[in-house]
Coordinates of C-alpha atoms and ligand atoms in Angstrom, one line a residue:
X214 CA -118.6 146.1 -155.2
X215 CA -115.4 144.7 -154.6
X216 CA -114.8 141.1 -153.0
X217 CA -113.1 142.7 -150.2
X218 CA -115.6 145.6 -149.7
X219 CA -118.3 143.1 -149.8
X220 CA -116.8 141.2 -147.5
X221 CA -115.6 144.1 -144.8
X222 CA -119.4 144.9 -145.0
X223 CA -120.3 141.6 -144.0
X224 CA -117.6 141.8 -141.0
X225 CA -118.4 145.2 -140.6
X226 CA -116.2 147.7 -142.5
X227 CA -115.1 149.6 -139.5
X228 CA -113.9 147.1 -137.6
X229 CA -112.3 145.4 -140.6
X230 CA -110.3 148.1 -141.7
X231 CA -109.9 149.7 -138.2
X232 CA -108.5 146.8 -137.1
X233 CA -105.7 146.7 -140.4
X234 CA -105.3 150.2 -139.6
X235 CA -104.2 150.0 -136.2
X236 CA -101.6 147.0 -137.1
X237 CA -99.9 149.0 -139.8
X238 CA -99.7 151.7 -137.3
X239 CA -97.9 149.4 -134.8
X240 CA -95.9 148.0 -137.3
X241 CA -94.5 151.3 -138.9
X242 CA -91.0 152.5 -138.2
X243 CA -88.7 155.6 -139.3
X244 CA -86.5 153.4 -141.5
X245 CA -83.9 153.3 -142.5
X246 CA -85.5 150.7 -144.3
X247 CA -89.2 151.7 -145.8
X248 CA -92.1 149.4 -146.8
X249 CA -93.0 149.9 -150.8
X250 CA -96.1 150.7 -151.4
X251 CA -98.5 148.2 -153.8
X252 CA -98.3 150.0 -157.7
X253 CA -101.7 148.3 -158.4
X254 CA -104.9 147.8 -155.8
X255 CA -105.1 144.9 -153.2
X256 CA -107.7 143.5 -155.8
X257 CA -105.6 143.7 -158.8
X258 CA -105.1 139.7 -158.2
X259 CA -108.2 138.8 -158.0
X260 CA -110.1 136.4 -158.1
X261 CA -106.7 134.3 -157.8
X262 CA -105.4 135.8 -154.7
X263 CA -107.8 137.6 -152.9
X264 CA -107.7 141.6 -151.6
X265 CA -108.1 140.2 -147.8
X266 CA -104.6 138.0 -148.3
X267 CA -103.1 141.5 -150.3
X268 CA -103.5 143.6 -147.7
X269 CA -102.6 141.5 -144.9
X270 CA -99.7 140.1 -146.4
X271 CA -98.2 143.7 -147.8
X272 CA -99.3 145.7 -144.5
X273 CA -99.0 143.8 -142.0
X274 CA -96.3 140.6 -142.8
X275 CA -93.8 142.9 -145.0
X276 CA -94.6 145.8 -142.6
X277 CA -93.6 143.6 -140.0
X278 CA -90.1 142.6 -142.0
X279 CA -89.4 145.4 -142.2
X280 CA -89.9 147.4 -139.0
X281 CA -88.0 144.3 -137.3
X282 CA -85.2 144.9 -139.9
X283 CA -84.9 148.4 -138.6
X284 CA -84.7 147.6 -135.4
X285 CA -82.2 145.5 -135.6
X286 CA -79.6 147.9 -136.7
X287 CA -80.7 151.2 -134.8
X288 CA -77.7 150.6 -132.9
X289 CA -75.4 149.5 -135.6
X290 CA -75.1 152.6 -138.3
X291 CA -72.6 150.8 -140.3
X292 CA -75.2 148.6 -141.6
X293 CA -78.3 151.0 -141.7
X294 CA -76.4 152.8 -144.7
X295 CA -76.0 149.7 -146.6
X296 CA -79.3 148.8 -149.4
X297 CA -80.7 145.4 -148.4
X298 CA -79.0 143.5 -150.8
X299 CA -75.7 144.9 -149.5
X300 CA -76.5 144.1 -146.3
X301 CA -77.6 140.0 -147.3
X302 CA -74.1 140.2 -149.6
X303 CA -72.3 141.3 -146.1
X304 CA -74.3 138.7 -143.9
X305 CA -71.3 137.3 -142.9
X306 CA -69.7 140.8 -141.6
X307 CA -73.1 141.4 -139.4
X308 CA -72.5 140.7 -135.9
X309 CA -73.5 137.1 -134.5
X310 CA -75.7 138.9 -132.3
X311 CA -78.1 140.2 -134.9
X312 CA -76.8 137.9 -138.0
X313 CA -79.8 135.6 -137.9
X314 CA -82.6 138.7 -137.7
X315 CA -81.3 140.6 -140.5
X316 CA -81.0 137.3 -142.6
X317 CA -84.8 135.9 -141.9
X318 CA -85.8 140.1 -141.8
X319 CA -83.6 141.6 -145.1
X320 CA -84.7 138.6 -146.6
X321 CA -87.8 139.0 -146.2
X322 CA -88.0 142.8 -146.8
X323 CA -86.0 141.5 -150.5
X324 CA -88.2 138.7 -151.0
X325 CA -91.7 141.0 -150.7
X326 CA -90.3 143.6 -152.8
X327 CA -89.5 141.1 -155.6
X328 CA -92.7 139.4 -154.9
X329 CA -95.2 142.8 -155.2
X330 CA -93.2 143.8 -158.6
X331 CA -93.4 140.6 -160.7
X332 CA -97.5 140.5 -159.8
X333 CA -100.7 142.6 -160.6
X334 CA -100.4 141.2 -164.4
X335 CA -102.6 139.0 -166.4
X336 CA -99.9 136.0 -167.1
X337 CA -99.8 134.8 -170.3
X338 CA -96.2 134.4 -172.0
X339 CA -92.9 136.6 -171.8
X340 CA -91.6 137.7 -175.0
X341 CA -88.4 138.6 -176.6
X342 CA -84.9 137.4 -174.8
X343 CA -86.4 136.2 -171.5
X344 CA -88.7 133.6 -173.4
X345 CA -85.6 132.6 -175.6
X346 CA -83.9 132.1 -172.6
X347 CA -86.4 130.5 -171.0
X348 CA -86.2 127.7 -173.9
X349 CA -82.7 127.2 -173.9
X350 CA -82.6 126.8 -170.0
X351 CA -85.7 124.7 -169.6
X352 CA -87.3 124.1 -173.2
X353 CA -90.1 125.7 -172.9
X354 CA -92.6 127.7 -170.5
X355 CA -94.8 124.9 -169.8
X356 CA -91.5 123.0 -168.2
X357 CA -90.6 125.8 -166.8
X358 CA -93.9 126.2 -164.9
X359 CA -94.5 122.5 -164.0
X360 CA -91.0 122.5 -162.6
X361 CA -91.6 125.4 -160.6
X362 CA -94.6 124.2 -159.1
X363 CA -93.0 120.8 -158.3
X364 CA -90.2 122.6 -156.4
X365 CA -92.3 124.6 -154.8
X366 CA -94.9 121.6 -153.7
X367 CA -92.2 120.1 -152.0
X368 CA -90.8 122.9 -150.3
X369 CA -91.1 121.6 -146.4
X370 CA -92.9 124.5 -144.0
X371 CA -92.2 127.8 -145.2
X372 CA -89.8 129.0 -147.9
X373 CA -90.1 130.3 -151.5
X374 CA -89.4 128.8 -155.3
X375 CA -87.0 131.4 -157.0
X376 CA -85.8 131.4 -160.6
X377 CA -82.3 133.4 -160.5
X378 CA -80.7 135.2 -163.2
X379 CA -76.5 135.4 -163.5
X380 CA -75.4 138.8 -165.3
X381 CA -75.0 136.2 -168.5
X382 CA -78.9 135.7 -168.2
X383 CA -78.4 132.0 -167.3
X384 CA -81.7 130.7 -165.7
X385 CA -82.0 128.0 -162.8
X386 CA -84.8 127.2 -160.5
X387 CA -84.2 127.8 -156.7
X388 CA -86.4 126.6 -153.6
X389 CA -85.1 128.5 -150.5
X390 CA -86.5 128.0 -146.9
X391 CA -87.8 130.6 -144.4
X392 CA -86.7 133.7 -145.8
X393 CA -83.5 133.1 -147.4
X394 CA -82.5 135.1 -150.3
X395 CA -80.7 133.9 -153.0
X396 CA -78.7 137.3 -152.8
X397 CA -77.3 135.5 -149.9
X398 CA -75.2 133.4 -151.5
X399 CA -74.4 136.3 -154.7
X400 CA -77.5 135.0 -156.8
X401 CA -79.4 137.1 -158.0
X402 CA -83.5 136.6 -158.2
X403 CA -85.0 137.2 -161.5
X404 CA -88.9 136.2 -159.9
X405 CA -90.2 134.3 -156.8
X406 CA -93.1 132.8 -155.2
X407 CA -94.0 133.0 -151.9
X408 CA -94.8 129.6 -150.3
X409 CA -95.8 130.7 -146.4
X410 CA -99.5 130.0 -146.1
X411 CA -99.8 133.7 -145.6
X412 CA -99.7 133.9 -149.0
X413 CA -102.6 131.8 -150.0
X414 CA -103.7 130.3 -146.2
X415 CA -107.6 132.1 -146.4
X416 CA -108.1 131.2 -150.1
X417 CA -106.2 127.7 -150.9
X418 CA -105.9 126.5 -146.7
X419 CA -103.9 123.4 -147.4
X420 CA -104.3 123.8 -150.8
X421 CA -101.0 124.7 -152.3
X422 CA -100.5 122.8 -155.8
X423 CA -103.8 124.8 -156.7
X424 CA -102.1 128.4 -155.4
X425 CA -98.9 127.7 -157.6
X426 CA -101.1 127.0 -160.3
X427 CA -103.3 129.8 -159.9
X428 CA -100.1 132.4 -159.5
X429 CA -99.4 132.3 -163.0
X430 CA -102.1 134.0 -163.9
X431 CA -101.3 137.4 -161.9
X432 CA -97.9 137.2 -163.0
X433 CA -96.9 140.7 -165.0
X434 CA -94.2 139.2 -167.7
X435 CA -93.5 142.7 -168.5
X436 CA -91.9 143.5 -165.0
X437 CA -90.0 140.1 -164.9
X438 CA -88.9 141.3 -168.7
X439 CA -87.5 144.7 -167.0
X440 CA -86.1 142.7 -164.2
X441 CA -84.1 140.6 -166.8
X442 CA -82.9 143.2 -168.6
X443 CA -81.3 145.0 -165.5
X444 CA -79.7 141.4 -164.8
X445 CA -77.9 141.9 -168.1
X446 CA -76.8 145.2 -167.2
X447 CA -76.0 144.7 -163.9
X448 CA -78.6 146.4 -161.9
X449 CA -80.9 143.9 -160.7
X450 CA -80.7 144.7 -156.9
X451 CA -83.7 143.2 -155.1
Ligands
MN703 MN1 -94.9 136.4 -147.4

């Protein structure tokens, strides 16, 4: 039995995932803009993020992103057409009126995307040009991490710690606030974590040196490999 099926039986399934259910119904819109779906099970991550925090988190806090995003530019068709990073490179051509809800919700549509591809792994170590590029940018993994973890520590309220990726391959560490996307300012983000306590609130509660920690260990190297190898081709959009 799975943690979170043992623990909707203990809340009662049916109100559990009837409850999750309705939410996602609420929060789903006709797009443009869609939510993706998960490509591995809300317990792939366990026991370091829990199936409870997946599920929330994907259907209900991207959903959310998302079906704001959309509404934001019903009215504004110009924009609808554009991919999200288009539309966070163009933040500056979006009217004033809806400049700051497309920047907190494209950003946060971007950000969740990243965030669901670089996980469902095992960790370990990336391999080949990313982890030769990791050593030349900040000698080794273990620096890398610690850094990463520090940054993201000290992040004030709610944000993210990025690592971004130039079309050289040139690695840097990024902490962003809210939901600001590096894409933004023309960066481009190679992997993230999320630091809202939505992401780790029911497992870590204040806890979040231990959550940074513990993320390593779902991260998929292999996707964040892929990922660096469209940012040396020039296709990394989200
Ligand atoms: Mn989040």
């Amino acid at each position: 039995m799975s943690i979170l099926t043992r623990r909707a039986a203990l809340f009662g399934a049916s109100t559990v995932f009837a409850t999750l259910r309705t939410t996602v119904g609420m929060a789903q819109s006709t797009g443009p803009y869609t939510l993706p779906p998960l490509a591995y099970g809300l317990d792939a991550n366990e026991p370091f993020i829990d199936a409870m925090t997946m599920q929330i988190h994907h259907d209900r806090h991207h959903a959310a992103y998302v079906a704001n995003l959309n509404n934001a530019v019903k009215d504004h068709p110009q924009l609808a057409a554009l991919a999200p990073d288009a539309l966070l490179g163009k933040l500056t051509e979006v009217p004033e009126s809806i400049r700051t809800v497309v920047r907190n919700n494209a950003g946060g549509h971007v950000n969740h995307s990243m965030f669901w591809q670089v996980m469902g792994g095992k960790g370990g170590a990336p391999t080949g040009a990313l982890a030769a590029a990791i050593t030349r940018d900040f000698g080794d993994l273990a620096t890398l991490q610690a850094n990463f973890n520090k940054a993201g520590a000290g992040v004030f309220g709610s944000g993210w710690v990025f690592v971004t990726v130039t079309r050289e391959g040139k690695l840097a560490l990024l902490p962003r606030p809210n939901q600001d996307s590096p894409i933004i300012d023309g960066s481009r983000v190679l992997f993230g974590n999320d630091l809202w306590e939505h992401a780790y609130y029911l497992k870590y509660q204040n806890k979040r040196p231990d959550y940074l920690a513990a993320w390593w260990n779902v991260v998929d190297w292999s996707k964040i490999e892929g990922r660096y190898n469209q940012a040396l081709a020039g296709t990394l959009a989200i």
